[in-house]
PDB file of C-alpha atoms in Angstrom:
ATOM      1  CA  MET A1364     -15.338  -7.025  -0.106  1.00  0.00           C
ATOM      2  CA  THR A1365     -12.206  -8.269   1.590  1.00  0.00           C
ATOM      3  CA  THR A1366      -9.170  -9.784  -0.079  1.00  0.00           C
ATOM      4  CA  PRO A1367      -9.625 -13.236   1.568  1.00  0.00           C
ATOM      5  CA  ASP A1368     -13.129 -13.367   0.094  1.00  0.00           C
ATOM      6  CA  LEU A1369     -11.879 -12.587  -3.409  1.00  0.00           C
ATOM      7  CA  ASN A1370      -8.940 -14.938  -3.150  1.00  0.00           C
ATOM      8  CA  ALA A1371     -11.311 -17.688  -2.074  1.00  0.00           C
ATOM      9  CA  GLY A1372     -13.167 -17.230  -5.349  1.00  0.00           C
ATOM     10  CA  ASP A1373     -16.117 -15.348  -3.946  1.00  0.00           C
ATOM     11  CA  LEU A1374     -17.591 -12.605  -6.087  1.00  0.00           C
ATOM     12  CA  PRO A1375     -17.485  -9.013  -4.838  1.00  0.00           C
ATOM     13  CA  LEU A1376     -20.610  -7.359  -3.551  1.00  0.00           C
ATOM     14  CA  LEU A1377     -22.505  -5.399  -6.163  1.00  0.00           C
ATOM     15  CA  THR A1378     -24.166  -2.047  -5.580  1.00  0.00           C
ATOM     16  CA  ALA A1379     -26.446   0.069  -7.736  1.00  0.00           C
ATOM     17  CA  ASP A1380     -24.868   3.354  -6.656  1.00  0.00           C
ATOM     18  CA  ARG A1381     -21.322   4.333  -7.412  1.00  0.00           C
ATOM     19  CA  PRO A1382     -19.153   3.991  -4.270  1.00  0.00           C
ATOM     20  CA  ARG A1383     -17.737   7.348  -3.148  1.00  0.00           C
ATOM     21  CA  HIS A1384     -19.217   9.050  -6.176  1.00  0.00           C
ATOM     22  CA  ARG A1385     -18.078  12.644  -6.642  1.00  0.00           C
ATOM     23  CA  SER A1386     -21.190  13.931  -8.348  1.00  0.00           C
ATOM     24  CA  ASP A1387     -24.852  13.212  -7.642  1.00  0.00           C
ATOM     25  CA  SER A1388     -25.505  13.618 -11.370  1.00  0.00           C
ATOM     26  CA  GLN A1389     -23.270  10.605 -12.164  1.00  0.00           C
ATOM     27  CA  ARG A1390     -24.341   8.197  -9.464  1.00  0.00           C
ATOM     28  CA  THR A1391     -25.475   5.162 -11.431  1.00  0.00           C
ATOM     29  CA  ALA A1392     -23.914   3.058 -14.162  1.00  0.00           C
ATOM     30  CA  ARG A1393     -26.333   4.516 -16.727  1.00  0.00           C
ATOM     31  CA  ASP A1394     -25.273   8.013 -15.658  1.00  0.00           C
ATOM     32  CA  LEU A1395     -21.608   7.158 -16.269  1.00  0.00           C
ATOM     33  CA  PHE A1396     -21.694   4.734 -19.203  1.00  0.00           C
ATOM     34  CA  GLY A1397     -25.159   4.938 -20.756  1.00  0.00           C
ATOM     35  CA  HIS A1398     -25.817   1.261 -19.952  1.00  0.00           C
ATOM     36  CA  GLU A1399     -27.498  -0.537 -17.072  1.00  0.00           C
ATOM     37  CA  GLY A1400     -25.120  -2.065 -14.578  1.00  0.00           C
ATOM     38  CA  GLN A1401     -23.736  -2.278 -11.053  1.00  0.00           C
ATOM     39  CA  PHE A1402     -20.562  -1.316  -9.238  1.00  0.00           C
ATOM     40  CA  PHE A1403     -18.084  -3.286  -7.166  1.00  0.00           C
ATOM     41  CA  THR A1404     -14.818  -2.496  -5.416  1.00  0.00           C
ATOM     42  CA  VAL A1405     -11.518  -4.382  -5.241  1.00  0.00           C
ATOM     43  CA  PRO A1406      -9.160  -3.742  -2.271  1.00  0.00           C
ATOM     44  CA  GLY A1407      -5.616  -2.568  -2.894  1.00  0.00           C
ATOM     45  CA  ASN A1408      -4.036  -5.728  -1.442  1.00  0.00           C
ATOM     46  CA  PHE A1409      -5.759  -8.047  -3.923  1.00  0.00           C
ATOM     47  CA  PRO A1410      -4.607 -10.606  -5.003  1.00  0.00           C
ATOM     48  CA  ASP A1411      -3.192 -12.568  -2.113  1.00  0.00           C
ATOM     49  CA  GLY A1412       0.560 -13.103  -2.171  1.00  0.00           C
ATOM     50  CA  LEU A1413       1.658  -9.630  -3.240  1.00  0.00           C
ATOM     51  CA  PRO A1414       4.774  -8.356  -1.399  1.00  0.00           C
ATOM     52  CA  ASP A1415       3.632  -6.373   1.616  1.00  0.00           C
ATOM     53  CA  HIS A1416       5.551  -3.298   0.389  1.00  0.00           C
ATOM     54  CA  ILE A1417       3.536  -3.234  -2.841  1.00  0.00           C
ATOM     55  CA  GLY A1418       0.182  -1.503  -2.498  1.00  0.00           C
ATOM     56  CA  PHE A1419      -2.567  -0.358  -4.805  1.00  0.00           C
ATOM     57  CA  VAL A1420      -5.464   2.039  -4.242  1.00  0.00           C
ATOM     58  CA  THR A1421      -8.920   0.528  -3.815  1.00  0.00           C
ATOM     59  CA  ALA A1422     -10.364   0.294  -7.322  1.00  0.00           C
ATOM     60  CA  VAL A1423     -13.987   0.705  -8.396  1.00  0.00           C
ATOM     61  CA  TYR A1424     -15.377  -1.113 -11.415  1.00  0.00           C
ATOM     62  CA  ALA A1425     -18.749  -1.309 -13.137  1.00  0.00           C
ATOM     63  CA  VAL A1426     -20.201  -4.473 -14.679  1.00  0.00           C
ATOM     64  CA  LEU A1427     -22.460  -3.394 -17.553  1.00  0.00           C
ATOM     65  CA  SER A1428     -25.066  -5.002 -19.732  1.00  0.00           C
ATOM     66  CA  THR A1429     -23.965  -4.015 -23.223  1.00  0.00           C
ATOM     67  CA  PRO A1430     -24.923  -5.043 -26.790  1.00  0.00           C
ATOM     68  CA  ASN A1431     -22.566  -7.408 -28.546  1.00  0.00           C
ATOM     69  CA  PRO A1432     -21.214  -5.582 -31.610  1.00  0.00           C
ATOM     70  CA  ASN A1433     -21.413  -8.784 -33.703  1.00  0.00           C
ATOM     71  CA  ASN A1434     -25.002  -9.823 -32.986  1.00  0.00           C
ATOM     72  CA  ALA A1435     -28.185  -8.679 -31.318  1.00  0.00           C
ATOM     73  CA  ALA A1436     -27.433 -10.429 -28.011  1.00  0.00           C
ATOM     74  CA  HIS A1437     -26.416  -8.611 -24.847  1.00  0.00           C
ATOM     75  CA  GLU A1438     -23.298  -9.408 -22.897  1.00  0.00           C
ATOM     76  CA  PHE A1439     -21.678  -8.220 -19.697  1.00  0.00           C
ATOM     77  CA  THR A1440     -18.602  -6.025 -19.709  1.00  0.00           C
ATOM     78  CA  VAL A1441     -16.475  -4.762 -16.791  1.00  0.00           C
ATOM     79  CA  ARG A1442     -15.073  -1.245 -17.054  1.00  0.00           C
ATOM     80  CA  ASP A1443     -12.793   0.844 -14.887  1.00  0.00           C
ATOM     81  CA  VAL A1444     -14.515   3.681 -13.022  1.00  0.00           C
ATOM     82  CA  ASN A1445     -11.569   5.407 -11.337  1.00  0.00           C
ATOM     83  CA  GLY A1446      -9.417   5.783 -14.437  1.00  0.00           C
ATOM     84  CA  GLN A1447      -9.964   5.793 -18.205  1.00  0.00           C
ATOM     85  CA  ARG A1448     -12.991   3.493 -18.156  1.00  0.00           C
ATOM     86  CA  HIS A1449     -11.119   0.789 -20.060  1.00  0.00           C
ATOM     87  CA  ILE A1450     -12.560  -2.705 -20.421  1.00  0.00           C
ATOM     88  CA  LEU A1451     -11.124  -5.117 -17.838  1.00  0.00           C
ATOM     89  CA  GLY A1452     -11.091  -8.781 -18.797  1.00  0.00           C
ATOM     90  CA  ALA A1453     -13.091 -10.445 -21.535  1.00  0.00           C
ATOM     91  CA  PRO A1454     -16.814  -9.725 -21.909  1.00  0.00           C
ATOM     92  CA  ALA A1455     -19.080 -12.700 -21.249  1.00  0.00           C
ATOM     93  CA  PRO A1456     -22.749 -13.655 -21.662  1.00  0.00           C
ATOM     94  CA  ASP A1457     -22.969 -14.202 -17.905  1.00  0.00           C
ATOM     95  CA  GLN A1458     -22.412 -11.437 -15.339  1.00  0.00           C
ATOM     96  CA  ASP A1459     -20.541 -13.633 -12.853  1.00  0.00           C
ATOM     97  CA  ILE A1460     -18.192 -14.909 -15.555  1.00  0.00           C
ATOM     98  CA  ALA A1461     -17.461 -11.371 -16.722  1.00  0.00           C
ATOM     99  CA  ILE A1462     -16.558 -10.323 -13.154  1.00  0.00           C
ATOM    100  CA  ARG A1463     -14.336 -13.392 -12.696  1.00  0.00           C
ATOM    101  CA  ASN A1464     -12.584 -12.647 -15.998  1.00  0.00           C
ATOM    102  CA  ALA A1465     -11.992  -9.072 -14.807  1.00  0.00           C
ATOM    103  CA  LEU A1466     -10.603 -10.174 -11.432  1.00  0.00           C
ATOM    104  CA  SER A1467      -8.299 -12.700 -13.094  1.00  0.00           C
ATOM    105  CA  THR A1468      -6.958 -10.003 -15.446  1.00  0.00           C
ATOM    106  CA  LEU A1469      -6.505  -7.509 -12.615  1.00  0.00           C
ATOM    107  CA  ALA A1470      -4.671 -10.099 -10.466  1.00  0.00           C
ATOM    108  CA  GLU A1471      -2.211 -10.846 -13.250  1.00  0.00           C
ATOM    109  CA  ARG A1472      -1.616  -7.146 -13.947  1.00  0.00           C
ATOM    110  CA  ARG A1473      -0.858  -6.461 -10.299  1.00  0.00           C
ATOM    111  CA  ARG A1474       1.461  -9.448 -10.033  1.00  0.00           C
ATOM    112  CA  ASP A1475       3.321  -8.262 -13.137  1.00  0.00           C
ATOM    113  CA  HIS A1476       3.623  -4.794 -11.638  1.00  0.00           C
ATOM    114  CA  ALA A1477       5.029  -6.212  -8.396  1.00  0.00           C
ATOM    115  CA  ARG A1478       7.610  -8.280 -10.343  1.00  0.00           C
ATOM    116  CA  GLN A1479       8.610  -5.182 -12.326  1.00  0.00           C
ATOM    117  CA  VAL A1480       9.006  -3.089  -9.184  1.00  0.00           C
ATOM    118  CA  GLU A1481      11.272  -5.746  -7.670  1.00  0.00           C
ATOM    119  CA  TYR A1482      13.315  -6.025 -10.875  1.00  0.00           C
ATOM    120  CA  ASN A1483      13.751  -2.263 -11.077  1.00  0.00           C
ATOM    121  CA  ARG A1484      14.817  -2.001  -7.436  1.00  0.00           C
ATOM    122  CA  ILE A1485      17.519  -4.647  -7.897  1.00  0.00           C
ATOM    123  CA  HIS A1486      18.740  -4.221 -11.454  1.00  0.00           C
ATOM    124  CA  VAL A1487      18.055  -0.564 -12.209  1.00  0.00           C
ATOM    125  CA  LEU A1488      18.313   1.239  -8.884  1.00  0.00           C
ATOM    126  CA  GLY A1489      20.734  -1.166  -7.182  1.00  0.00           C
ATOM    127  CA  LEU A1490      18.536  -1.385  -4.083  1.00  0.00           C
ATOM    128  CA  ASP A1491      17.508  -4.261  -1.885  1.00  0.00           C
ATOM    129  CA  PRO A1492      14.460  -6.172  -3.129  1.00  0.00           C
ATOM    130  CA  VAL A1493      12.454  -4.812  -0.183  1.00  0.00           C
ATOM    131  CA  PRO A1494      12.821  -1.394   1.473  1.00  0.00           C
ATOM    132  CA  PRO A1495      14.914  -1.973   4.608  1.00  0.00           C
ATOM    133  CA  VAL A1496      12.812   0.003   7.100  1.00  0.00           C
ATOM    134  CA  ARG A1497       9.467  -1.367   8.254  1.00  0.00           C
ATOM    135  CA  LEU A1498       7.015   0.326  10.575  1.00  0.00           C
ATOM    136  CA  GLY A1499       4.486  -1.550  12.665  1.00  0.00           C
ATOM    137  CA  HIS A1500       2.297  -1.034  15.696  1.00  0.00           C
ATOM    138  CA  ALA A1501       2.451  -3.102  18.878  1.00  0.00           C
ATOM    139  CA  ALA A1502      -0.749  -4.036  20.721  1.00  0.00           C
ATOM    140  CA  THR A1503       0.022  -1.246  23.218  1.00  0.00           C
ATOM    141  CA  GLY A1504      -0.139   1.346  20.456  1.00  0.00           C
ATOM    142  CA  THR A1505       3.614   1.903  20.312  1.00  0.00           C
ATOM    143  CA  CYS A1506       5.037   2.426  16.830  1.00  0.00           C
ATOM    144  CA  VAL A1507       7.908  -0.011  16.288  1.00  0.00           C
ATOM    145  CA  VAL A1508      10.622   0.734  13.739  1.00  0.00           C
ATOM    146  CA  HIS A1509      12.367  -2.297  12.222  1.00  0.00           C
ATOM    147  CA  VAL A1510      15.671  -1.485  10.490  1.00  0.00           C
ATOM    148  CA  ARG A1511      17.367  -4.215   8.436  1.00  0.00           C
ATOM    149  CA  CYS A1512      16.284  -6.728  11.063  1.00  0.00           C
ATOM    150  CA  SER A1513      15.696 -10.457  10.833  1.00  0.00           C
ATOM    151  CA  CYS A1514      12.094 -10.314  12.068  1.00  0.00           C
ATOM    152  CA  PRO A1515      10.108 -12.468   9.645  1.00  0.00           C
ATOM    153  CA  GLN A1516       6.883 -10.597  10.338  1.00  0.00           C
ATOM    154  CA  VAL A1517       6.005  -7.192  11.667  1.00  0.00           C
ATOM    155  CA  GLU A1518       3.038  -6.809  13.983  1.00  0.00           C
ATOM    156  CA  GLY A1519       0.602  -4.201  12.670  1.00  0.00           C
ATOM    157  CA  LEU A1520       2.655  -3.550   9.569  1.00  0.00           C
ATOM    158  CA  ALA A1521       1.887  -0.011   8.366  1.00  0.00           C
ATOM    159  CA  ALA A1522       4.564   1.160   5.970  1.00  0.00           C
ATOM    160  CA  HIS A1523       7.955   0.584   4.327  1.00  0.00           C
ATOM    161  CA  TYR A1524      10.718   3.172   3.856  1.00  0.00           C
ATOM    162  CA  GLU A1525      14.175   3.320   2.320  1.00  0.00           C
ATOM    163  CA  HIS A1526      15.668   5.129   5.316  1.00  0.00           C
ATOM    164  CA  VAL A1527      14.835   6.021   8.887  1.00  0.00           C
ATOM    165  CA  THR A1528      14.827   9.728   8.015  1.00  0.00           C
ATOM    166  CA  LEU A1529      11.896   9.126   5.660  1.00  0.00           C
ATOM    167  CA  ALA A1530      10.128   7.021   8.254  1.00  0.00           C
ATOM    168  CA  ALA A1531      10.477   9.892  10.706  1.00  0.00           C
ATOM    169  CA  ALA A1532       9.467  12.663   8.343  1.00  0.00           C
ATOM    170  CA  GLU A1533       6.578  10.871   6.680  1.00  0.00           C
ATOM    171  CA  TRP A1534       5.184   8.793   9.549  1.00  0.00           C
ATOM    172  CA  LEU A1535       6.551   9.146  13.083  1.00  0.00           C
ATOM    173  CA  ASP A1536       6.610  12.933  13.200  1.00  0.00           C
ATOM    174  CA  GLU A1537       3.103  13.116  11.654  1.00  0.00           C
ATOM    175  CA  THR A1538       1.663  11.672  14.887  1.00  0.00           C
ATOM    176  CA  PRO A1539       3.783  13.277  17.622  1.00  0.00           C
ATOM    177  CA  THR A1540       1.754  11.822  20.494  1.00  0.00           C
ATOM    178  CA  THR A1541       2.475   8.200  19.555  1.00  0.00           C
ATOM    179  CA  PRO A1542       5.231   6.462  21.555  1.00  0.00           C
ATOM    180  CA  TRP A1543       7.858   4.756  19.434  1.00  0.00           C
ATOM    181  CA  GLU A1544      10.871   2.464  19.692  1.00  0.00           C
ATOM    182  CA  PHE A1545      13.240   0.342  17.592  1.00  0.00           C
ATOM    183  CA  CYS A1546      12.710  -3.377  17.462  1.00  0.00           C
ATOM    184  CA  PRO A1547      15.317  -5.282  19.576  1.00  0.00           C
ATOM    185  CA  ASN A1548      16.898  -6.785  16.404  1.00  0.00           C
ATOM    186  CA  SER A1549      17.622  -3.419  14.761  1.00  0.00           C
ATOM    187  CA  PRO A1550      21.148  -1.933  14.681  1.00  0.00           C
ATOM    188  CA  THR A1551      22.177   0.114  17.696  1.00  0.00           C
ATOM    189  CA  GLN A1552      25.141   2.072  16.251  1.00  0.00           C
ATOM    190  CA  VAL A1553      23.859   5.533  15.267  1.00  0.00           C
ATOM    191  CA  THR A1554      25.702   7.790  12.865  1.00  0.00           C
ATOM    192  CA  THR A1555      25.077  11.540  12.806  1.00  0.00           C
ATOM    193  CA  ARG A1556      26.882  14.566  11.395  1.00  0.00           C
ATOM    194  CA  SER A1557      28.974  14.824  14.555  1.00  0.00           C
ATOM    195  CA  GLY A1558      30.039  11.177  14.580  1.00  0.00           C
ATOM    196  CA  SER A1559      28.686   7.838  15.694  1.00  0.00           C
ATOM    197  CA  GLY A1560      27.779   6.256  18.973  1.00  0.00           C
ATOM    198  CA  ARG A1561      25.718   3.597  20.730  1.00  0.00           C
ATOM    199  CA  LEU A1562      21.962   4.045  20.898  1.00  0.00           C
ATOM    200  CA  THR A1563      20.860   4.515  24.501  1.00  0.00           C
ATOM    201  CA  ARG A1564      17.176   5.372  24.162  1.00  0.00           C
ATOM    202  CA  THR A1565      14.374   6.724  21.960  1.00  0.00           C
ATOM    203  CA  LEU A1566      12.112   9.620  22.872  1.00  0.00           C
ATOM    204  CA  ARG A1567      10.292  12.658  21.562  1.00  0.00           C
ATOM    205  CA  ASN A1568      11.400  16.254  21.999  1.00  0.00           C
ATOM    206  CA  ASP A1569       9.227  19.141  23.072  1.00  0.00           C
ATOM    207  CA  LYS A1570       8.053  19.565  19.450  1.00  0.00           C
ATOM    208  CA  GLY A1571       6.905  15.966  19.278  1.00  0.00           C
ATOM    209  CA  MET A1572       9.655  14.880  16.886  1.00  0.00           C
ATOM    210  CA  ALA A1573      11.099  11.367  17.139  1.00  0.00           C
ATOM    211  CA  VAL A1574      14.553  11.605  18.744  1.00  0.00           C
ATOM    212  CA  VAL A1575      17.388   9.166  19.394  1.00  0.00           C
ATOM    213  CA  GLU A1576      19.866   9.522  22.233  1.00  0.00           C
ATOM    214  CA  LEU A1577      23.346   8.104  21.637  1.00  0.00           C
ATOM    215  CA  GLN A1578      26.545   7.874  23.598  1.00  0.00           C
ATOM    216  CA  HIS A1579      29.823   8.601  21.761  1.00  0.00           C
ATOM    217  CA  SER A1580      33.029   6.685  22.451  1.00  0.00           C
ATOM    218  CA  ASP A1581      34.271   9.582  24.588  1.00  0.00           C
ATOM    219  CA  GLY A1582      31.263   9.201  26.897  1.00  0.00           C
ATOM    220  CA  ASN A1583      29.406  12.273  25.738  1.00  0.00           C
ATOM    221  CA  ARG A1584      25.714  11.878  25.038  1.00  0.00           C
ATOM    222  CA  GLU A1585      23.868  13.478  22.164  1.00  0.00           C
ATOM    223  CA  SER A1586      20.191  13.722  21.242  1.00  0.00           C
ATOM    224  CA  VAL A1587      19.400  13.919  17.560  1.00  0.00           C
ATOM    225  CA  ALA A1588      16.114  13.988  15.652  1.00  0.00           C
ATOM    226  CA  LEU A1589      15.621  10.717  13.803  1.00  0.00           C
ATOM    227  CA  ALA A1590      14.973  12.744  10.657  1.00  0.00           C
ATOM    228  CA  GLN A1591      18.623  13.859  10.815  1.00  0.00           C
ATOM    229  CA  VAL A1592      20.281  10.492  11.451  1.00  0.00           C
ATOM    230  CA  SER A1593      22.691   9.465   8.708  1.00  0.00           C
ATOM    231  CA  ASP A1594      22.668   5.728   9.346  1.00  0.00           C
ATOM    232  CA  LEU A1595      22.091   2.883  11.742  1.00  0.00           C
ATOM    233  CA  GLY A1596      24.638   0.072  11.657  1.00  0.00           C
TER     234      GLY A1596
END
């Protein structure tokens, strides 16, 4: 189910079989937990409003019909499937309520995690609240690199990085056939081991690596792999 659905208060879709199960012998909730139940998935960008540089893996949960330890009645409990199978949220006599309790708990945990990541970046690591390099994709398929720019939104946002060298090594150079460019609001002063100069163009070399061409103050031009650029200012 999509994040807008969940944020609107809709319940996730339930399925009898475990999504992406790794073993045919543990396909159902009874196989995994010894109780009847169903599975549902929660996308990594739930809940709405998380910073776009904070991501979680898609999580799978099971809602189970379990006996109440204090009486003979049955109740519904949500448990983690991907991890340690811990209970998520408060059990409830109604399946829908149990799922809503679980989603509410998960949303708060993820918001707390996002706040802690931001705090650590600023107060522990001395970094900017958000990684300064953003990668997006234009409608033409071109990968656009945004470096400390004022663009409020990035079209086709795909990833965040601390430095352009990481963006090159972990993203741009992984798909050497994709054209790329800097956004117009990014810095154009390139610093390399041999000095600094004005950015003149972006390209790929014969190995498919992302490359920047710069012109030094003496007029000489230099081509350097983006993965070896010291800074853009």
